[in-house]
PDB file of C-alpha atoms and ligand atoms in Angstrom:
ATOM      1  CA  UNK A   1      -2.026   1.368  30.153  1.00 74.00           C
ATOM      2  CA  UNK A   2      -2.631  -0.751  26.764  1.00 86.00           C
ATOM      3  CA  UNK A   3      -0.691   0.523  24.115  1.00 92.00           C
ATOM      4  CA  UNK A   4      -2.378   2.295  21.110  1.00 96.00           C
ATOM      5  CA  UNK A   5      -2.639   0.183  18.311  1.00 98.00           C
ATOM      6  CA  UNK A   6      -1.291   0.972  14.654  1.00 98.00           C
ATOM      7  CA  UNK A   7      -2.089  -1.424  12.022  1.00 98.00           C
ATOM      8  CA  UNK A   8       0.845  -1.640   9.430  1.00 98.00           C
ATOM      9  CA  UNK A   9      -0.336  -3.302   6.081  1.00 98.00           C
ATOM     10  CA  UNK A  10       2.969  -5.116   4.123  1.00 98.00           C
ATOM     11  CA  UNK A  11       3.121  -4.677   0.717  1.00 98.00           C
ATOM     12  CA  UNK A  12       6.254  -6.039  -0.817  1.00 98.00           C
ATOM     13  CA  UNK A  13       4.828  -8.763  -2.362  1.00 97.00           C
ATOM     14  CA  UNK A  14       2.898  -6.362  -4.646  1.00 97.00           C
ATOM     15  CA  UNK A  15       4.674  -2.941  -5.000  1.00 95.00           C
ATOM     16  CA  UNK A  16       7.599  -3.561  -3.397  1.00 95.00           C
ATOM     17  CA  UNK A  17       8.265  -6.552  -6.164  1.00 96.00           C
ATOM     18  CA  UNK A  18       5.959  -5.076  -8.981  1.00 94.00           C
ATOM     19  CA  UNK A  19       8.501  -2.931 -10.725  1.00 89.00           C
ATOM     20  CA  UNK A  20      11.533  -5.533 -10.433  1.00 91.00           C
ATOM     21  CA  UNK A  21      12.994  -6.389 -13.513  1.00 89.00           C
ATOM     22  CA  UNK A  22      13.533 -10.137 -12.950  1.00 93.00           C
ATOM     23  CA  UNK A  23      10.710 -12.389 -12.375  1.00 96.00           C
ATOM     24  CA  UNK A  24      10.348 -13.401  -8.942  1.00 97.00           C
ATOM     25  CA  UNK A  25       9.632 -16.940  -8.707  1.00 98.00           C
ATOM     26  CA  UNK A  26       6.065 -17.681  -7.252  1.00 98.00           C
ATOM     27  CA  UNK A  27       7.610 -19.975  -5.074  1.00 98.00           C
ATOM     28  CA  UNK A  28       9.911 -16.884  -3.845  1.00 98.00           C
ATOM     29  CA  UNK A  29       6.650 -14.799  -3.631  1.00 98.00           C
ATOM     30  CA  UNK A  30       5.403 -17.546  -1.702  1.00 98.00           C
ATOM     31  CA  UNK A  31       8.048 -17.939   1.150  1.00 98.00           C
ATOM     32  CA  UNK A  32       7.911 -14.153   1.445  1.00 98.00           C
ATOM     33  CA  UNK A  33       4.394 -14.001   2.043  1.00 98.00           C
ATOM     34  CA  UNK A  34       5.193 -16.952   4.968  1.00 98.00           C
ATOM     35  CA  UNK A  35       8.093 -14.556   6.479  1.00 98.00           C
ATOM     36  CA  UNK A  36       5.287 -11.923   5.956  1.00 98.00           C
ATOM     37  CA  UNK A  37       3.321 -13.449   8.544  1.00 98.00           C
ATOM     38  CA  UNK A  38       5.077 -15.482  10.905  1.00 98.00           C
ATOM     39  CA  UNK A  39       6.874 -11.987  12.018  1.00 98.00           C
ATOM     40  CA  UNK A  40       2.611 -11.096  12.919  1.00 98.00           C
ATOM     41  CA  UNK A  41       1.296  -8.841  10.339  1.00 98.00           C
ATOM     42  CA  UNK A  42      -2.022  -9.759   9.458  1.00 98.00           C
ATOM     43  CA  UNK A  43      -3.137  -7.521   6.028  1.00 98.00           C
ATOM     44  CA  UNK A  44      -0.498  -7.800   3.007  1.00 98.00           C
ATOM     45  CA  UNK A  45      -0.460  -6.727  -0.311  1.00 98.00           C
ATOM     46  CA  UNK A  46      -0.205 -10.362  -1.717  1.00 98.00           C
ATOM     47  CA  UNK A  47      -0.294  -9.116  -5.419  1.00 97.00           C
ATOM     48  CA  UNK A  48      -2.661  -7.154  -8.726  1.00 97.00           C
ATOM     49  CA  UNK A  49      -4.819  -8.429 -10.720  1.00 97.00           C
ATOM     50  CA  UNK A  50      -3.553  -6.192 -13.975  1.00 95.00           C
ATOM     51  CA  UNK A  51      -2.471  -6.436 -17.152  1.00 93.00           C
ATOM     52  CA  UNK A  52       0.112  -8.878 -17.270  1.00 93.00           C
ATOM     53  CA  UNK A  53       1.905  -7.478 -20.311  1.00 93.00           C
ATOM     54  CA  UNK A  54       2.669  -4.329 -18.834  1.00 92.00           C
ATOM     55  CA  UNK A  55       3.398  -5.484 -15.290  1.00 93.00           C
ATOM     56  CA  UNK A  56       5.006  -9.131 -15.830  1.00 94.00           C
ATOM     57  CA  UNK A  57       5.925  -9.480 -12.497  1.00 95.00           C
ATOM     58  CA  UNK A  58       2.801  -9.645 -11.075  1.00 96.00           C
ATOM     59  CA  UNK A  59       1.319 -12.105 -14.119  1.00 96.00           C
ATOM     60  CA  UNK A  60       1.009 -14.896 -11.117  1.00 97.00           C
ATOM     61  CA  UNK A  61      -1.225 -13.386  -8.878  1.00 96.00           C
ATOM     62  CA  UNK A  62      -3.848 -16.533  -8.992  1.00 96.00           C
ATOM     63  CA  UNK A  63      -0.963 -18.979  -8.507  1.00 97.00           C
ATOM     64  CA  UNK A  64       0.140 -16.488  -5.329  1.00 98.00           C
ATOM     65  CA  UNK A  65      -3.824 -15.980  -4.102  1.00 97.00           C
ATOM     66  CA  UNK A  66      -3.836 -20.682  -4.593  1.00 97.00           C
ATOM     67  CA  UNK A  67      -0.505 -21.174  -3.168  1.00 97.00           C
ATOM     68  CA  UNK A  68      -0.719 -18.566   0.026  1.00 97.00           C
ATOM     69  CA  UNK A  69      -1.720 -19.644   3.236  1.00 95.00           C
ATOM     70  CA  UNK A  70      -5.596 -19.227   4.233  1.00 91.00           C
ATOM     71  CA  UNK A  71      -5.942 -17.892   7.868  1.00 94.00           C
ATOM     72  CA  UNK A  72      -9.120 -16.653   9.396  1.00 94.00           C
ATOM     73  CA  UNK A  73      -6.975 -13.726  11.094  1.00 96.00           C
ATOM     74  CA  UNK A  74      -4.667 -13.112   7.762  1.00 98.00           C
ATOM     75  CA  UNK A  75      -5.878 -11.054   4.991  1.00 98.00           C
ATOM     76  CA  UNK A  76      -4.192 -11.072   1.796  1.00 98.00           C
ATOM     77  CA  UNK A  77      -4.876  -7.878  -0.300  1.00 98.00           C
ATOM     78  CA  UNK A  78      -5.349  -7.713  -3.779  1.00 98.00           C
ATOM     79  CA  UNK A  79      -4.840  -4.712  -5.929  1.00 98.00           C
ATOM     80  CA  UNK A  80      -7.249  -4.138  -9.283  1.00 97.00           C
ATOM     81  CA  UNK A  81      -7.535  -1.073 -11.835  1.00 96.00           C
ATOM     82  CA  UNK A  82     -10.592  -1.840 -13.529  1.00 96.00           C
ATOM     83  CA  UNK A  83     -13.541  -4.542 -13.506  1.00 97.00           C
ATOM     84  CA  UNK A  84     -11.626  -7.248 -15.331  1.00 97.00           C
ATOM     85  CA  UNK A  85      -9.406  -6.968 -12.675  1.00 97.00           C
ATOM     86  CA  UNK A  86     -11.866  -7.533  -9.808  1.00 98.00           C
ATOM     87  CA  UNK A  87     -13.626  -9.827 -11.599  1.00 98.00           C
ATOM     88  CA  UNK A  88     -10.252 -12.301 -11.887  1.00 98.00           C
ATOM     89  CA  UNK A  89      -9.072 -10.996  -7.940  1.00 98.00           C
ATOM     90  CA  UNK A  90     -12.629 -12.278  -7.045  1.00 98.00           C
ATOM     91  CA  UNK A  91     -12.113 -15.662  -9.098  1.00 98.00           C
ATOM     92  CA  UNK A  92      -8.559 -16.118  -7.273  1.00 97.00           C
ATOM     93  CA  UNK A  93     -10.281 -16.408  -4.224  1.00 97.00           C
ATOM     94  CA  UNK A  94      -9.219 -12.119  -2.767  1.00 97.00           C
ATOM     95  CA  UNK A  95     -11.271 -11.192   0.119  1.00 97.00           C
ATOM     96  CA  UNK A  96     -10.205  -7.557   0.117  1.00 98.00           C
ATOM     97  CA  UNK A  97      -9.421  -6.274  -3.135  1.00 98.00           C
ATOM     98  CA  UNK A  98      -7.659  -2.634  -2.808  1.00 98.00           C
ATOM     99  CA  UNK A  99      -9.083  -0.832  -5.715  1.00 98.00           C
ATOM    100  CA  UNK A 100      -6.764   2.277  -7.146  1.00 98.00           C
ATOM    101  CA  UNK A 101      -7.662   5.638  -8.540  1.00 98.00           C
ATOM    102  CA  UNK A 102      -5.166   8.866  -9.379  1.00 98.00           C
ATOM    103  CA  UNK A 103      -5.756  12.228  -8.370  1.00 98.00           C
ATOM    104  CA  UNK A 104      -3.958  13.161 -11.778  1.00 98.00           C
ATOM    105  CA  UNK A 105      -4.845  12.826 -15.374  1.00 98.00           C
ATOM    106  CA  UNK A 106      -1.429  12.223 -16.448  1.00 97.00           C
ATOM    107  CA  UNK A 107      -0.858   9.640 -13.891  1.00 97.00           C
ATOM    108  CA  UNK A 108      -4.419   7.499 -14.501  1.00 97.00           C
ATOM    109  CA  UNK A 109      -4.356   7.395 -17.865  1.00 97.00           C
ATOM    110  CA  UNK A 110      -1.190   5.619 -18.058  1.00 94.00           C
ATOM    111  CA  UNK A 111      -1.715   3.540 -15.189  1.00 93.00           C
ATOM    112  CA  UNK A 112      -5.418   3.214 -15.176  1.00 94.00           C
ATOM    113  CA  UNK A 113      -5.923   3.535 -18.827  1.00 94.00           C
ATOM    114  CA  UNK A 114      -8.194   6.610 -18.687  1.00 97.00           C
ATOM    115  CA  UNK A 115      -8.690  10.493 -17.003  1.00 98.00           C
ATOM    116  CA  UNK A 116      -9.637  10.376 -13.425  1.00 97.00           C
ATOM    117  CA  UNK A 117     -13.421  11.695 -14.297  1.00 97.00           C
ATOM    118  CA  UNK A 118     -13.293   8.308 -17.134  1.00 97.00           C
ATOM    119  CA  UNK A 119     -12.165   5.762 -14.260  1.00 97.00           C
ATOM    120  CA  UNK A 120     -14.863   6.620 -11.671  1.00 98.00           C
ATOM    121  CA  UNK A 121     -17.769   5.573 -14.509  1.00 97.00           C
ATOM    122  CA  UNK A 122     -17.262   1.778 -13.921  1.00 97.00           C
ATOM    123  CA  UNK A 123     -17.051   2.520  -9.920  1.00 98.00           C
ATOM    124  CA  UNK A 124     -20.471   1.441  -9.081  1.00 98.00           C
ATOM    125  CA  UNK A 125     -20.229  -2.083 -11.131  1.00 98.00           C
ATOM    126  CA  UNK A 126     -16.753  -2.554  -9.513  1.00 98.00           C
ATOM    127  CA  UNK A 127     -18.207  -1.782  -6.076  1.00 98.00           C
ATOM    128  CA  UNK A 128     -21.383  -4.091  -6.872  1.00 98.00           C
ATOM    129  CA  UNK A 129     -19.032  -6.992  -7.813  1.00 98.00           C
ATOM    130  CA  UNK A 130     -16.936  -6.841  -4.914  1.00 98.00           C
ATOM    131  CA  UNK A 131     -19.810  -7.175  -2.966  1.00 98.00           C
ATOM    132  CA  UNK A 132     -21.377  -9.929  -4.964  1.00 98.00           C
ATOM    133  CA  UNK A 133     -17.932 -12.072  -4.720  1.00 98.00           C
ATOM    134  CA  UNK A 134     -17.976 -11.308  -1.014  1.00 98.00           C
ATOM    135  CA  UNK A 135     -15.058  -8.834  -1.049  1.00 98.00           C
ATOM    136  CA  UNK A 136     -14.598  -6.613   1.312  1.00 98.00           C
ATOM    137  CA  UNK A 137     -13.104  -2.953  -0.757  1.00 98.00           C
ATOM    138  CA  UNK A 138     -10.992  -0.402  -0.145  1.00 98.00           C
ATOM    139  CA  UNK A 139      -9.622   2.406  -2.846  1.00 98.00           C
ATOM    140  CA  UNK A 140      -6.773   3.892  -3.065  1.00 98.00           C
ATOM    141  CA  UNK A 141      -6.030   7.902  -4.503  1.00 98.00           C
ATOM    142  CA  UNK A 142      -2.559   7.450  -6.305  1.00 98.00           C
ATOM    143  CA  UNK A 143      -0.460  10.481  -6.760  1.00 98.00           C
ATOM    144  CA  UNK A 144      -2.307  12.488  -4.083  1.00 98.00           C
ATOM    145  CA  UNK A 145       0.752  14.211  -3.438  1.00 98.00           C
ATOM    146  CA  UNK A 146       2.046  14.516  -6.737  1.00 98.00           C
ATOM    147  CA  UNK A 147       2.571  13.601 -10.419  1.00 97.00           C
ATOM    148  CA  UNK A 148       5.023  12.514 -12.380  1.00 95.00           C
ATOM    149  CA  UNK A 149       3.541  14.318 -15.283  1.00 96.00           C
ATOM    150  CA  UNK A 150       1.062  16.756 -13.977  1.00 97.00           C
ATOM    151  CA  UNK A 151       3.254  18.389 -11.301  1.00 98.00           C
ATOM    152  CA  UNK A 152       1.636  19.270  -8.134  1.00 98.00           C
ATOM    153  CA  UNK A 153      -1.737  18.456  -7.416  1.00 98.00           C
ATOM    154  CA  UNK A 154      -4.039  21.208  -5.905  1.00 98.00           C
ATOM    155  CA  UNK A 155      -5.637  19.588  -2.615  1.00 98.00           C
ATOM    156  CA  UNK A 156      -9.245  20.439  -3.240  1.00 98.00           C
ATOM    157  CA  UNK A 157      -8.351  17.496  -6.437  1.00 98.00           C
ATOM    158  CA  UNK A 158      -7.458  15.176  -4.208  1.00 98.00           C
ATOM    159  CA  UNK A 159     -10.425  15.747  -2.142  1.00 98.00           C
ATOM    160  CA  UNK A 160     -13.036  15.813  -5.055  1.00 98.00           C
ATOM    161  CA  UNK A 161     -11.537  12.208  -5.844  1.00 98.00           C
ATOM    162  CA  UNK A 162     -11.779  11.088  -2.134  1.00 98.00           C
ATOM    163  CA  UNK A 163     -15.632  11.926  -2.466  1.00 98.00           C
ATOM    164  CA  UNK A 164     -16.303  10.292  -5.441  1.00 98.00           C
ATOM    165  CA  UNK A 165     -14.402   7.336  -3.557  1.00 98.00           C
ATOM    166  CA  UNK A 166     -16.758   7.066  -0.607  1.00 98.00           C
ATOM    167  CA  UNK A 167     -19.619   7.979  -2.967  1.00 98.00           C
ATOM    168  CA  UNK A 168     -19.670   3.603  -2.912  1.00 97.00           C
ATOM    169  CA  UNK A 169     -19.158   1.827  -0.057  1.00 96.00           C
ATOM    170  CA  UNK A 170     -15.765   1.025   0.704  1.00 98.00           C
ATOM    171  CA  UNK A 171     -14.389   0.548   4.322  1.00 98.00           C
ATOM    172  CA  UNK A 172     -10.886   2.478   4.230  1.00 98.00           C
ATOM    173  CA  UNK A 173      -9.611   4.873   1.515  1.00 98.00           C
ATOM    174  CA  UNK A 174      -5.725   5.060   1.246  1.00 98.00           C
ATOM    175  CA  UNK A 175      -3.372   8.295   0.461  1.00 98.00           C
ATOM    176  CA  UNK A 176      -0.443   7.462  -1.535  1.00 98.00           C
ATOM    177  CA  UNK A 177       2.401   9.575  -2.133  1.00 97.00           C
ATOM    178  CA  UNK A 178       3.182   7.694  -5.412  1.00 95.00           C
ATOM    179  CA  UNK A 179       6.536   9.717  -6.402  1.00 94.00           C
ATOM    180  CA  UNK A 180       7.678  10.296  -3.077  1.00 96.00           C
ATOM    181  CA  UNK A 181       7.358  13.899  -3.211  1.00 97.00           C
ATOM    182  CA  UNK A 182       5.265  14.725   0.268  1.00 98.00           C
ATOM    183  CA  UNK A 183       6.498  16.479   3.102  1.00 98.00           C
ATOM    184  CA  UNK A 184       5.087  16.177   6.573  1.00 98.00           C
ATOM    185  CA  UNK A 185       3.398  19.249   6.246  1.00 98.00           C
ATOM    186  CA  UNK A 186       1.571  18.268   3.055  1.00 98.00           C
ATOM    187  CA  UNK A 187       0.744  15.534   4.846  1.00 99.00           C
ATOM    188  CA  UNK A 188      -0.592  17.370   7.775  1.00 98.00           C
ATOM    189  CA  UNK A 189      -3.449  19.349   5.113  1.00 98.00           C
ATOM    190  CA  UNK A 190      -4.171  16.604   2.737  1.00 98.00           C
ATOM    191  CA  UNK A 191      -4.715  14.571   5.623  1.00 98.00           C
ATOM    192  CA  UNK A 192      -6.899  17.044   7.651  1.00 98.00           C
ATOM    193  CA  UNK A 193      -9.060  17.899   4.512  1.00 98.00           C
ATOM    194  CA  UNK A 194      -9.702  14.379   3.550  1.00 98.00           C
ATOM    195  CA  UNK A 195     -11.138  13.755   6.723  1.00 98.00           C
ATOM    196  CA  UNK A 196     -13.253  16.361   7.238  1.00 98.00           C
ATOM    197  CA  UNK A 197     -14.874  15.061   3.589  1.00 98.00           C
ATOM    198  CA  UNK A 198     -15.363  11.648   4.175  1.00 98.00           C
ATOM    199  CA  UNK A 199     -17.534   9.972   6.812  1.00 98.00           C
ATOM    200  CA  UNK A 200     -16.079   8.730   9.884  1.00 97.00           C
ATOM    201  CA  UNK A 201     -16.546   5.381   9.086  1.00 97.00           C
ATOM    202  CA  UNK A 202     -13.748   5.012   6.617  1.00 98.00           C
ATOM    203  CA  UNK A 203     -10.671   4.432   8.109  1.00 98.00           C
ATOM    204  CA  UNK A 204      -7.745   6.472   6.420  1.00 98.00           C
ATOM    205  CA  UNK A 205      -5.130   4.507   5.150  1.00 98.00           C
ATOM    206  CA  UNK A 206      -1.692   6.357   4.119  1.00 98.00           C
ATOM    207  CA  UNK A 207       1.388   4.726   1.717  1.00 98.00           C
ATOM    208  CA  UNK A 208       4.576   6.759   1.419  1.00 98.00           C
ATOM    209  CA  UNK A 209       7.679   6.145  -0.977  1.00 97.00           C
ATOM    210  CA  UNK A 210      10.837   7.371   0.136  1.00 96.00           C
ATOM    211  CA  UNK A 211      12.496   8.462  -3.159  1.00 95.00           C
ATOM    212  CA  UNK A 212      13.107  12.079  -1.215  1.00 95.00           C
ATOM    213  CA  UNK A 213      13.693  10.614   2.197  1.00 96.00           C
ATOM    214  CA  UNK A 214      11.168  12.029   3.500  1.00 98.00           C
ATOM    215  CA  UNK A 215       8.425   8.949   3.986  1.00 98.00           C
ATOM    216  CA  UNK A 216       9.168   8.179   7.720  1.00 98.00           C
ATOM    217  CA  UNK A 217       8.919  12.376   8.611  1.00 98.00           C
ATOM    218  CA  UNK A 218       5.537  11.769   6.539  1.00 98.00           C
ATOM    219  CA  UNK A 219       4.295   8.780   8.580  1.00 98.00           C
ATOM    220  CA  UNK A 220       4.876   9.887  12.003  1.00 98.00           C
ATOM    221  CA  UNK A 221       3.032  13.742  10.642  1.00 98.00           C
ATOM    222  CA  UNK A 222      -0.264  10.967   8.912  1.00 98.00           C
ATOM    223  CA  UNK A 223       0.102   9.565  12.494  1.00 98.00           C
ATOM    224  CA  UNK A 224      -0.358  13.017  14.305  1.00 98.00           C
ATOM    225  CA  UNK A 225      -3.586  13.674  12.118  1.00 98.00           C
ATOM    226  CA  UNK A 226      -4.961  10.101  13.882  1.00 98.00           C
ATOM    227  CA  UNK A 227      -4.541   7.525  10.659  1.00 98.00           C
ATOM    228  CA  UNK A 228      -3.828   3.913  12.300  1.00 98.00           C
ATOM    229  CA  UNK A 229      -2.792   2.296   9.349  1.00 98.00           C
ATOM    230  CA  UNK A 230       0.124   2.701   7.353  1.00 98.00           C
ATOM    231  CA  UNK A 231       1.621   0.983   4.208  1.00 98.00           C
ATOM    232  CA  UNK A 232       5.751  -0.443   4.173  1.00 98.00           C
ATOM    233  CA  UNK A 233       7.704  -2.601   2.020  1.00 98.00           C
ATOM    234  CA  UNK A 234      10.006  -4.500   3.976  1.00 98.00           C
ATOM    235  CA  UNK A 235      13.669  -3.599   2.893  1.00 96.00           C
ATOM    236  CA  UNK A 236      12.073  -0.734   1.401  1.00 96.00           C
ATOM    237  CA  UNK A 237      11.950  -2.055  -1.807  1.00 95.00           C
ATOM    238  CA  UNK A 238       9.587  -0.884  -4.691  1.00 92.00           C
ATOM    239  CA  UNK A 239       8.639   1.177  -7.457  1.00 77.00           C
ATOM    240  CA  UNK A 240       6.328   2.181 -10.184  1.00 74.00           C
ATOM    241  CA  UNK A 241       6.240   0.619 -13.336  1.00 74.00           C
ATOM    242  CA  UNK A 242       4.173   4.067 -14.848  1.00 77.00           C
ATOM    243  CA  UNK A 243       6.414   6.469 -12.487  1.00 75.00           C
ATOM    244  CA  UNK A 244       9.720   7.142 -13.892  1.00 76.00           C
ATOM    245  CA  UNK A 245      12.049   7.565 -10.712  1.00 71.00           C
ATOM    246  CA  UNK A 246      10.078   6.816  -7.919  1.00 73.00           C
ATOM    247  CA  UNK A 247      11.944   4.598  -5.220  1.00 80.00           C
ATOM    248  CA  UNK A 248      10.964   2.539  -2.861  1.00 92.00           C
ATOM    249  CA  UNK A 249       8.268   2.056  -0.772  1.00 96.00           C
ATOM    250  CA  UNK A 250       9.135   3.480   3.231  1.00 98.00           C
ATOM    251  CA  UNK A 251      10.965   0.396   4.620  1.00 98.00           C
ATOM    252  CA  UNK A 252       8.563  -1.449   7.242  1.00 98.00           C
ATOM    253  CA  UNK A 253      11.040  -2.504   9.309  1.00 98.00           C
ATOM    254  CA  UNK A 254      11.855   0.846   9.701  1.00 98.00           C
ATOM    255  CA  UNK A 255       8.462   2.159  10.659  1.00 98.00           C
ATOM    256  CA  UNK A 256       8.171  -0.569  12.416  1.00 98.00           C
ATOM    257  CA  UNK A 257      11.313   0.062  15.110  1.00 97.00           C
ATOM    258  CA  UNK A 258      10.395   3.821  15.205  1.00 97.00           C
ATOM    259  CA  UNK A 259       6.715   3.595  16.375  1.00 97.00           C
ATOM    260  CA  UNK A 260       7.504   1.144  18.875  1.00 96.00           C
ATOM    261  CA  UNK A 261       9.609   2.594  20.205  1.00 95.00           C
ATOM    262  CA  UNK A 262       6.962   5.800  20.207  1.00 96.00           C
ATOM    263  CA  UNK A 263       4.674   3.099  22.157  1.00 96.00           C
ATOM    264  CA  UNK A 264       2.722   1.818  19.614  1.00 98.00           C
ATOM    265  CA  UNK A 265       1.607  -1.985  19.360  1.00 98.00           C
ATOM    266  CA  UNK A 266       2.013  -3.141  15.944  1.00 98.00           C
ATOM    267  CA  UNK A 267       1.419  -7.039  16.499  1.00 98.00           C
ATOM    268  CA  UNK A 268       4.505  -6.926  14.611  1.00 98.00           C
ATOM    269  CA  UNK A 269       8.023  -9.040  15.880  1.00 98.00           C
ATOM    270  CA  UNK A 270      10.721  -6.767  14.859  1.00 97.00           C
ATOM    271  CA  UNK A 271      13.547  -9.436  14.630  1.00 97.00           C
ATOM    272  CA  UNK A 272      11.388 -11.492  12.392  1.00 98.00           C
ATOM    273  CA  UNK A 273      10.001  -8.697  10.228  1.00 98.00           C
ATOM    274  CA  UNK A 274      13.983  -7.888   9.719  1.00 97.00           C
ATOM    275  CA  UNK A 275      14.681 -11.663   8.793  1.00 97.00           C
ATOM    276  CA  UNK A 276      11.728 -11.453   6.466  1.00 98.00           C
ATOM    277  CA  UNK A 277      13.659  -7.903   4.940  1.00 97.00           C
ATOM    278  CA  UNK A 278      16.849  -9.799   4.890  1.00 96.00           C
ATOM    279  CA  UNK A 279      15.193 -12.515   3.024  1.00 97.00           C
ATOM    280  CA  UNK A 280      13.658 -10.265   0.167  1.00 97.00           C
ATOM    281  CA  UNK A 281      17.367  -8.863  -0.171  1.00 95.00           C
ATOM    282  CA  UNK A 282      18.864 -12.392  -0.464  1.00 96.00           C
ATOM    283  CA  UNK A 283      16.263 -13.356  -3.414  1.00 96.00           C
ATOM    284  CA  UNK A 284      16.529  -9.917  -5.178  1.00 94.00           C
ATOM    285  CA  UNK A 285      20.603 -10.285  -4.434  1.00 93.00           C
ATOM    286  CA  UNK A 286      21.563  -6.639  -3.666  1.00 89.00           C
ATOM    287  CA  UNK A 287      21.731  -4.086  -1.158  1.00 90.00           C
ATOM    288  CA  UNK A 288      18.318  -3.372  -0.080  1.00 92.00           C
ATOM    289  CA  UNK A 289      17.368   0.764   1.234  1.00 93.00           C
ATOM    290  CA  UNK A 290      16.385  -0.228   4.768  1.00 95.00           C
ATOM    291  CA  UNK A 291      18.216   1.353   7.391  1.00 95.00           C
ATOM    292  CA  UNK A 292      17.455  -1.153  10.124  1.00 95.00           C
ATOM    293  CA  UNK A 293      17.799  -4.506   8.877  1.00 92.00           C
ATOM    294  CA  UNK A 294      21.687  -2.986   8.463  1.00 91.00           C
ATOM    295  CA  UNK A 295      22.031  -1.376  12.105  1.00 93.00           C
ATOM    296  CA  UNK A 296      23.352  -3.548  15.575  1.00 92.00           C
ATOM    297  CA  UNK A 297      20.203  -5.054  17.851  1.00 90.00           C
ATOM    298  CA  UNK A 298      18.727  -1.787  19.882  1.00 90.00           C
ATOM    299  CA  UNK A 299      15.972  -2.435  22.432  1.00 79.00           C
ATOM    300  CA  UNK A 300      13.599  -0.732  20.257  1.00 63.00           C
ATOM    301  CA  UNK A 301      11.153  -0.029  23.504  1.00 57.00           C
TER     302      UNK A 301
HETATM  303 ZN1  LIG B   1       3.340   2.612  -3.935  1.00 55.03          ZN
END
């Protein structure tokens, strides 16, 4: 019997480097995004198109979007908060630009600049350009599963903001547990009532941190409710810039040995997606949060 497939979308290069303090050299940025896909994933997060004074890190996103490889079966994601943003994604040459809302006031108008209701006015022109520049788009609901500054966040919210998402034609909308805060049962009903909001087309994406442990628990419960296609940071690196305390991102590699080993075909080499960890580790020089990168070879099916 084929194996099911489960798509698992890297992002390292954006937010598991974004919050770094030390610039990462583009050239470092570079030869992760090669790691990236020699070990066979074929969507990353190569970087944002945002405002470079308040996320410095990712100020060489069109040097990243020139220098990266182009390959028919390889696409390289870029994240944007507002219009300007798409706009320069677009002139970088992005083919799939992940646009990001919050399900929170607090949370959007720090990172967005505005109140959830004030970010979805520009939504049409943003979805408009993206399909003028030939951009395929996908959006994103940040802290769906909490805020930093608003607390919880009642799950009719986060389904009122998934509707005004797919109000414009995007092709997958993404859950993100910003904060890290999500347990496998929130998962379960955020999950379940998105879907049943949205039309069937639009694939659900989901993106966990791990700053409570709890992100692989929350995969394998998004995976239960029939997502295919999950967010990880190799090395589980990562962070917020606008989300004081949030950890990493869930580590890929470690997603990565647990679902095949449930059966599922990633497309993904293990041993090369834990060199590629290994190599993140090297160029940030510390001790990295993934768990399998560290542990002896295992047949992991
Ligand atoms: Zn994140």
């Amino acid at each position: 019997m084929a194996k099911e497939k489960l798509e698992l979308v890297e992002v390292s290069p954006r937010d598991g480097l974004q919050n770094e303090p030390d610039i990462v050299s583009t050239e470092n940025k570079l030869a992760l995004i090669e790691h990236i896909i020699g070990a066979g994933f074929r969507r990353l997060e190569a970087g944002s198109f945002v405002n470079p004074k308040k996320v410095p890190q990712m100020a060489d996103g069109d040097a990243v979007f020139a220098g990266a490889p182009k390959r028919d079966e390889v696409t390289l994601i870029a994240l944007a908060l507002n219009l300007r943003g798409v706009e320069r994604a677009l002139a970088a040459g992005a083919k799939e630009i992940n646009y990001v809302f919050c399900a929170s006031d607090g949370f959007s108008i720090r990172n967005n600049g505005g109140t959830v209701v004030e970010t979805f006015a520009v939504w049409p022109e943003v979805t408009a350009a993206a399909k003028a520049g030939g951009a395929r788009l996908s959006a994103t609901i940040s802290t769906a599963f909490g805020c930093p500054f608003d607390g919880e966040v009642p799950v009719a919210r986060v389904v009122d903001v998934a509707e005004h998402c797919v109000a414009q034609d995007v092709f997958e909308l993404a859950l993100a547990d910003t904060i890290g805060v999500a347990a496998p049962s929130d998962v379960h009903e955020r999950v379940r009532a998105v879907k049943a909001a949205i039309p069937k087309q639009v694939q659900l994406r989901a993106h966990f941190h791990n700053t409570r442990n709890t992100a692989l628990a929350n995969a394998v419960a998004a995976i239960e409710e029939g997502v295919r296609v999950l967010d990880g940071s190799l090395a589980g690196i990562g962070g917020c810039p606008f989300a004081p305390g949030a950890a990493g991102n869930v580590p890929t590699e470690d997603l990565l040995y647990m679902f095949n080993r449930m059966g599922f075909d990633t497309g993904v080499d293990l041993d090369r997606a834990i060199d590629a960890a290994q190599f993140i580790g090297g160029v940030l020089g510390r001790k990295t949060p993934g768990m399998v990168s560290c542990a002896p070879k295992w047949p992991s099916a």
